Amino acid sequence: MTAERSLSAVLNVNDEERAVHLKPTDTLLFVLREKLGLSGAKPGCLNGDCGACTVNIDGLAMKSCLMLAVESLNKKITTIEGLKGTPIQQAFVEHFAFQCGYCTPGFIMNCHAMLNTVPDANDDTIAEWLNSNICRCTGYQEIEGAVRSIVKKNQMNRKRP
Amino acid sequence: MDYIGKSVIRQEAWDKVSGKAKYTADDSSPGILHAKLVVSPYAHARIKSIKTEKASHVFGVRAVLAGERFPLTGEEIRDRPPLATERVRYHGEAVALVVADTPHLAKKAADLIEIEYEPLPVVNNPTEALKKDAPLVHEQLGTYQKEERVYPVPGTNIANQTKIRKGNMEKGWAESEVTVEEYFSFSPSDHAAMETRCSMCEIRSNGDVVITSSSQAPFMIKRLIHEYFEVDIGKVIVETPFVGGGYGGKASIQLELLAYLACKAAGGRKVKLLNSREEDILTSPVHIGLDARVRLGSTEEGEIKAAELLFLFDGGAYSDKAADLSKAAAADCTGPYDIDNVWCNSLCMYTNHPYAAPFRGFSHSELLFAIERTMDSLAEKLGMDRLLLRYKNAIKPGDTTPTQVPLNKSNVGNLPACIRRLKEIIDWDEGVAKDIGNNKIRAKGVSCIWKTSTIESDAGSGVILTFNPDGSINLMSGIIEIGTGTKTVLAQILAERMKMEISQIHVQMEVNTQSTPEHWKTVASRGTFLAGRAVLEAAEDVIRQLKNIASCVLRAKASDLTVAFGKVFLRDDPSIGIDVKDIAYGYTFPNGNAIGGQIIGRGHYNLRHLTHMNKETGAGKPGPEWSVGAQAVEVEFDKRDLTYRIIRAVSVVDIGTVLNEMAAKGQVMGAMSMGLSFGSRETFKFDEFGRVMNSQLRTYRPIRYSEHPDYVVDFVVTPQVDAAYGARGAGEHGILGMPAALGNALSIAAGVKLNELPLTPELIWRVKKKEGFSDAFI
Ligand code: FES
Ligand code: FES
């Protein structure tokens, strides 16, 4: 038996063009972690259940364990490593919205996409988005506090002329 | 400086929100080999044959392990082969292992291993396990090597038994005018940490065994690899980076042993063994289950006179830490109540279920579910207010525990104060249940809690401090940062004691057993207590050294000097002094003479005066102090379809001095969330063959964002005299009364006794049907 064929590709990750060898069956999560050294996205179930692997694809939250790397060709991939001091990161820090931190990159990427898509999300919308991630350490109330603080800021900014 | 009680942001916060924090599986350096397990599809079966031929021929396969006998393992009783050989005893047990170049190839080869089994009858719960004619899970129980204070009964499925005999039961029953008796049952469940367990191992050419593991107990790994496989203890080096949640589940040593064996089989090359979620749930150790019977007797005024308890813990196929869990439950079996006459038998039963690891609360949320549900039954029968009954019997200084430890103002928190505070917060006087129309009822349930940590009587912790040339300090402690923020709290303690800026303290987050001083295990909410004391001692050590050097430079007695604000100065004339940075690496006089060198401080703290529990009576001092609290849960229950929402959950806990307010609240809230999840929805669903039917996070479904109630956390402060700045443990207490309070609320709302977990609408429906309620939907 022999190894599977791999192909060369260029992925756009965090605003950089990255050349990589990948197999058609490789998930995006696998390629990010094992080939590109971007270990921020975490494996938690490889099944779409936990959200720890969430990244943004063209600005939308995606579970990278459910996506093949080849599907992300010609798309903009953003991982937690691509966020630099964003308000939501700051809010997570201030609100103690994590403990072990394992679910955190996934949560932040999900929040980031949500806040860009629906900057003034109401509570139902927030719940709808954030239900796709699991945090086992916090009581979620801290995460709620962090997200709401940004929504509130967005609303205030909008009201200003 | 004023760092005690402040919500100092955790030291590693920015690493964790930017994806830079490294966990064990994040190491993907080239050349690492990958191991994959083959696990048993049966709960109990004889292994007839294993064929590995095809697997070894797969491209990229470097080693295949199967059918080989390795030394038996287990922390209390050596009853567990790392890989099953003749027999499998639980669904998911590891039978074979493949090492290959990539995870895909390892999986491919693992799928080609052919194993033939002959199914055996299964022991599917601890009550069955106790029956005379039950199949034996371990026929050789009598021949296993074991620790001295574990008491298995060969020829039965009893892995350990602990007895509590306090007072005089006959007298207790005679004085009881009212008695109640209740039965409880729940299956094992899982820790479900978001990071699945991962271990890596490499054997260097000098024979050093280097293990990296997502563990709460790296020093225990070191000890056990040495004991099981006869590697010199100094040659075992264990590293632990950040851990993605432990909750007790990563305090058991399991995957590390397999990673070591895999690595050895692959000629010492670095091997990574990462659990899939399914393996993490099935194969690695789980959260213990329990069947219990509780009898309480009291006077008509509600003074409890007698308690008789039988705990049958579902320890699963191997005893490992379950033996200890059953003992800890016995030690605190009555809940936080002053009861003079107590009889308890706590048995750890072997079954054909996944075996148990410690779980947050170390068997206390489990035993408290039984006790606190029975307290509600008693209150009902007495026609007495549920909180008043608890208040009347609340444990206090001057009382004794079930293991006959006299309590004083320091070693037990203030339970009556917690109950009073809880009563206000939840508007208790407005009534326990309210019909809010639309077929909905709001109901409140309460529970009191307590816990001591039944830990090894010599458990200890060490701390090393080293100075940098700028006067800042590196703090090294063997505590694992599993999310509790303990390392930040240690920095607060040090900053407070040294009276220096916390930004000048650099805490080493990773642990390496070769260079980090030992900390027993990061479990049992003992981290702050043990390591906190060690930090204070190390601080004294560096202060002494700083003063010694400064005394030469300043030509003053060391005892006349003070260290604070980055300086050493004369107590009575602060204008005469020297900056710490100028002596942190020693001091060089103008003529070139030098004294001292880099200042290195050390501190250590060991538990003291703990004693073993007596085999016949349980008398003994199992832990240093008892923390207490009172909790409540409010639900909105739909009478038609028996569904409910958890509206509010409240904890009033006495954790002594609160060192970091937001971090402590976060700990309590997180533990409450876990307790509610356990109480309301988490369990393994076993089929009649003892197989776990729900080993994925979509079928084993922890609480999610939109299901969280409002959390209220409040503190009553009774400083523990012994502890650094008076802090008690805080990591577990939030969980302890949640299942019980939820059970109490729902029992009130549904009008039936709910004595099983998890409290699903289906359970409520089944109980209602059994109690003869006509169709609940009408
Ligand atoms: S790892 Fe992708 S959702 Fe869990
Ligand atoms: S912080 Fe640990 S799982 Fe969310």
mmCIF file with all atom_site columns, N, CA and C in Angstrom, chain B residues 393-420:
data_model
loop_
_atom_site.group_PDB
_atom_site.id
_atom_site.type_symbol
_atom_site.label_atom_id
_atom_site.label_alt_id
_atom_site.label_comp_id
_atom_site.label_asym_id
_atom_site.label_entity_id
_atom_site.label_seq_id
_atom_site.pdbx_PDB_ins_code
_atom_site.Cartn_x
_atom_site.Cartn_y
_atom_site.Cartn_z
_atom_site.occupancy
_atom_site.B_iso_or_equiv
_atom_site.pdbx_formal_charge
_atom_site.auth_seq_id
_atom_site.auth_comp_id
_atom_site.auth_asym_id
_atom_site.auth_atom_id
_atom_site.pdbx_PDB_model_num
ATOM 1  N N  . ASN B 1 393 ? -30.169 21.977 61.998 1.00 0.00 ? 393 ASN B N  1
ATOM 2  C CA . ASN B 1 393 ? -29.194 20.891 62.128 1.00 0.00 ? 393 ASN B CA 1
ATOM 3  C C  . ASN B 1 393 ? -27.820 21.253 61.576 1.00 0.00 ? 393 ASN B C  1
ATOM 4  N N  . ALA B 1 394 ? -27.677 22.487 61.142 1.00 0.00 ? 394 ALA B N  1
ATOM 5  C CA . ALA B 1 394 ? -26.435 22.890 60.465 1.00 0.00 ? 394 ALA B CA 1
ATOM 6  C C  . ALA B 1 394 ? -25.193 22.612 61.331 1.00 0.00 ? 394 ALA B C  1
ATOM 7  N N  . ILE B 1 395 ? -24.159 22.148 60.692 1.00 0.00 ? 395 ILE B N  1
ATOM 8  C CA . ILE B 1 395 ? -22.912 21.837 61.396 1.00 0.00 ? 395 ILE B CA 1
ATOM 9  C C  . ILE B 1 395 ? -22.236 23.133 61.837 1.00 0.00 ? 395 ILE B C  1
ATOM 10 N N  . LYS B 1 396 ? -21.648 23.100 63.027 1.00 0.00 ? 396 LYS B N  1
ATOM 11 C CA . LYS B 1 396 ? -21.047 24.318 63.584 1.00 0.00 ? 396 LYS B CA 1
ATOM 12 C C  . LYS B 1 396 ? -19.778 23.968 64.359 1.00 0.00 ? 396 LYS B C  1
ATOM 13 N N  . PRO B 1 397 ? -18.973 24.972 64.640 1.00 0.00 ? 397 PRO B N  1
ATOM 14 C CA . PRO B 1 397 ? -17.839 24.736 65.524 1.00 0.00 ? 397 PRO B CA 1
ATOM 15 C C  . PRO B 1 397 ? -18.335 24.096 66.819 1.00 0.00 ? 397 PRO B C  1
ATOM 16 N N  . GLY B 1 398 ? -17.601 23.113 67.326 1.00 0.00 ? 398 GLY B N  1
ATOM 17 C CA . GLY B 1 398 ? -18.049 22.412 68.529 1.00 0.00 ? 398 GLY B CA 1
ATOM 18 C C  . GLY B 1 398 ? -18.677 21.066 68.200 1.00 0.00 ? 398 GLY B C  1
ATOM 19 N N  . ASP B 1 399 ? -19.185 20.903 66.957 1.00 0.00 ? 399 ASP B N  1
ATOM 20 C CA . ASP B 1 399 ? -19.745 19.614 66.538 1.00 0.00 ? 399 ASP B CA 1
ATOM 21 C C  . ASP B 1 399 ? -18.619 18.713 66.056 1.00 0.00 ? 399 ASP B C  1
ATOM 22 N N  . THR B 1 400 ? -18.989 17.458 65.774 1.00 0.00 ? 400 THR B N  1
ATOM 23 C CA . THR B 1 400 ? -17.982 16.566 65.182 1.00 0.00 ? 400 THR B CA 1
ATOM 24 C C  . THR B 1 400 ? -18.493 16.052 63.839 1.00 0.00 ? 400 THR B C  1
ATOM 25 N N  . THR B 1 401 ? -17.566 15.688 62.971 1.00 0.00 ? 401 THR B N  1
ATOM 26 C CA . THR B 1 401 ? -17.909 15.163 61.649 1.00 0.00 ? 401 THR B CA 1
ATOM 27 C C  . THR B 1 401 ? -18.187 13.659 61.772 1.00 0.00 ? 401 THR B C  1
ATOM 28 N N  . PRO B 1 402 ? -18.670 13.034 60.684 1.00 0.00 ? 402 PRO B N  1
ATOM 29 C CA . PRO B 1 402 ? -18.901 11.576 60.745 1.00 0.00 ? 402 PRO B CA 1
ATOM 30 C C  . PRO B 1 402 ? -17.638 10.796 61.130 1.00 0.00 ? 402 PRO B C  1
ATOM 31 N N  . THR B 1 403 ? -16.467 11.336 60.783 1.00 0.00 ? 403 THR B N  1
ATOM 32 C CA . THR B 1 403 ? -15.252 10.622 61.166 1.00 0.00 ? 403 THR B CA 1
ATOM 33 C C  . THR B 1 403 ? -14.715 11.151 62.501 1.00 0.00 ? 403 THR B C  1
ATOM 34 N N  . GLN B 1 404 ? -15.586 11.807 63.226 1.00 0.00 ? 404 GLN B N  1
ATOM 35 C CA . GLN B 1 404 ? -15.335 12.215 64.606 1.00 0.00 ? 404 GLN B CA 1
ATOM 36 C C  . GLN B 1 404 ? -14.251 13.266 64.779 1.00 0.00 ? 404 GLN B C  1
ATOM 37 N N  . VAL B 1 405 ? -14.100 14.140 63.771 1.00 0.00 ? 405 VAL B N  1
ATOM 38 C CA . VAL B 1 405 ? -13.159 15.250 63.903 1.00 0.00 ? 405 VAL B CA 1
ATOM 39 C C  . VAL B 1 405 ? -13.884 16.408 64.593 1.00 0.00 ? 405 VAL B C  1
ATOM 40 N N  . PRO B 1 406 ? -13.330 16.916 65.694 1.00 0.00 ? 406 PRO B N  1
ATOM 41 C CA . PRO B 1 406 ? -13.964 18.071 66.329 1.00 0.00 ? 406 PRO B CA 1
ATOM 42 C C  . PRO B 1 406 ? -13.752 19.316 65.468 1.00 0.00 ? 406 PRO B C  1
ATOM 43 N N  . LEU B 1 407 ? -14.810 20.081 65.301 1.00 0.00 ? 407 LEU B N  1
ATOM 44 C CA . LEU B 1 407 ? -14.711 21.268 64.459 1.00 0.00 ? 407 LEU B CA 1
ATOM 45 C C  . LEU B 1 407 ? -14.518 22.512 65.310 1.00 0.00 ? 407 LEU B C  1
ATOM 46 N N  . ASN B 1 408 ? -13.794 23.478 64.751 1.00 0.00 ? 408 ASN B N  1
ATOM 47 C CA . ASN B 1 408 ? -13.614 24.752 65.445 1.00 0.00 ? 408 ASN B CA 1
ATOM 48 C C  . ASN B 1 408 ? -13.851 25.894 64.464 1.00 0.00 ? 408 ASN B C  1
ATOM 49 N N  . LYS B 1 409 ? -13.655 27.100 64.912 1.00 0.00 ? 409 LYS B N  1
ATOM 50 C CA . LYS B 1 409 ? -14.005 28.261 64.085 1.00 0.00 ? 409 LYS B CA 1
ATOM 51 C C  . LYS B 1 409 ? -13.170 28.361 62.819 1.00 0.00 ? 409 LYS B C  1
ATOM 52 N N  . SER B 1 410 ? -11.998 27.721 62.839 1.00 0.00 ? 410 SER B N  1
ATOM 53 C CA . SER B 1 410 ? -11.139 27.845 61.669 1.00 0.00 ? 410 SER B CA 1
ATOM 54 C C  . SER B 1 410 ? -11.363 26.706 60.680 1.00 0.00 ? 410 SER B C  1
ATOM 55 N N  . ASN B 1 411 ? -11.586 25.482 61.178 1.00 0.00 ? 411 ASN B N  1
ATOM 56 C CA . ASN B 1 411 ? -11.636 24.368 60.233 1.00 0.00 ? 411 ASN B CA 1
ATOM 57 C C  . ASN B 1 411 ? -13.021 24.075 59.670 1.00 0.00 ? 411 ASN B C  1
ATOM 58 N N  . VAL B 1 412 ? -14.008 24.884 60.002 1.00 0.00 ? 412 VAL B N  1
ATOM 59 C CA . VAL B 1 412 ? -15.285 24.770 59.302 1.00 0.00 ? 412 VAL B CA 1
ATOM 60 C C  . VAL B 1 412 ? -15.813 26.178 59.042 1.00 0.00 ? 412 VAL B C  1
ATOM 61 N N  . GLY B 1 413 ? -16.434 26.354 57.879 1.00 0.00 ? 413 GLY B N  1
ATOM 62 C CA . GLY B 1 413 ? -16.993 27.665 57.532 1.00 0.00 ? 413 GLY B CA 1
ATOM 63 C C  . GLY B 1 413 ? -18.305 27.891 58.266 1.00 0.00 ? 413 GLY B C  1
ATOM 64 N N  . ASN B 1 414 ? -18.916 29.023 58.007 1.00 0.00 ? 414 ASN B N  1
ATOM 65 C CA . ASN B 1 414 ? -20.113 29.436 58.726 1.00 0.00 ? 414 ASN B CA 1
ATOM 66 C C  . ASN B 1 414 ? -21.376 29.100 57.922 1.00 0.00 ? 414 ASN B C  1
ATOM 67 N N  . LEU B 1 415 ? -21.923 27.898 58.171 1.00 0.00 ? 415 LEU B N  1
ATOM 68 C CA . LEU B 1 415 ? -23.089 27.452 57.408 1.00 0.00 ? 415 LEU B CA 1
ATOM 69 C C  . LEU B 1 415 ? -24.350 28.242 57.745 1.00 0.00 ? 415 LEU B C  1
ATOM 70 N N  . PRO B 1 416 ? -24.645 28.467 59.038 1.00 0.00 ? 416 PRO B N  1
ATOM 71 C CA . PRO B 1 416 ? -25.861 29.233 59.336 1.00 0.00 ? 416 PRO B CA 1
ATOM 72 C C  . PRO B 1 416 ? -25.873 30.585 58.621 1.00 0.00 ? 416 PRO B C  1
ATOM 73 N N  . ALA B 1 417 ? -24.732 31.246 58.563 1.00 0.00 ? 417 ALA B N  1
ATOM 74 C CA . ALA B 1 417 ? -24.678 32.545 57.877 1.00 0.00 ? 417 ALA B CA 1
ATOM 75 C C  . ALA B 1 417 ? -24.979 32.371 56.390 1.00 0.00 ? 417 ALA B C  1
ATOM 76 N N  . CYS B 1 418 ? -24.479 31.290 55.791 1.00 0.00 ? 418 CYS B N  1
ATOM 77 C CA . CYS B 1 418 ? -24.757 31.031 54.369 1.00 0.00 ? 418 CYS B CA 1
ATOM 78 C C  . CYS B 1 418 ? -26.250 30.825 54.155 1.00 0.00 ? 418 CYS B C  1
ATOM 79 N N  . ILE B 1 419 ? -26.884 30.052 55.055 1.00 0.00 ? 419 ILE B N  1
ATOM 80 C CA . ILE B 1 419 ? -28.320 29.786 54.900 1.00 0.00 ? 419 ILE B CA 1
ATOM 81 C C  . ILE B 1 419 ? -29.118 31.088 55.024 1.00 0.00 ? 419 ILE B C  1
ATOM 82 N N  . ARG B 1 420 ? -28.753 31.906 56.018 1.00 0.00 ? 420 ARG B N  1
ATOM 83 C CA . ARG B 1 420 ? -29.470 33.179 56.200 1.00 0.00 ? 420 ARG B CA 1
ATOM 84 C C  . ARG B 1 420 ? -29.360 34.050 54.950 1.00 0.00 ? 420 ARG B C  1
#
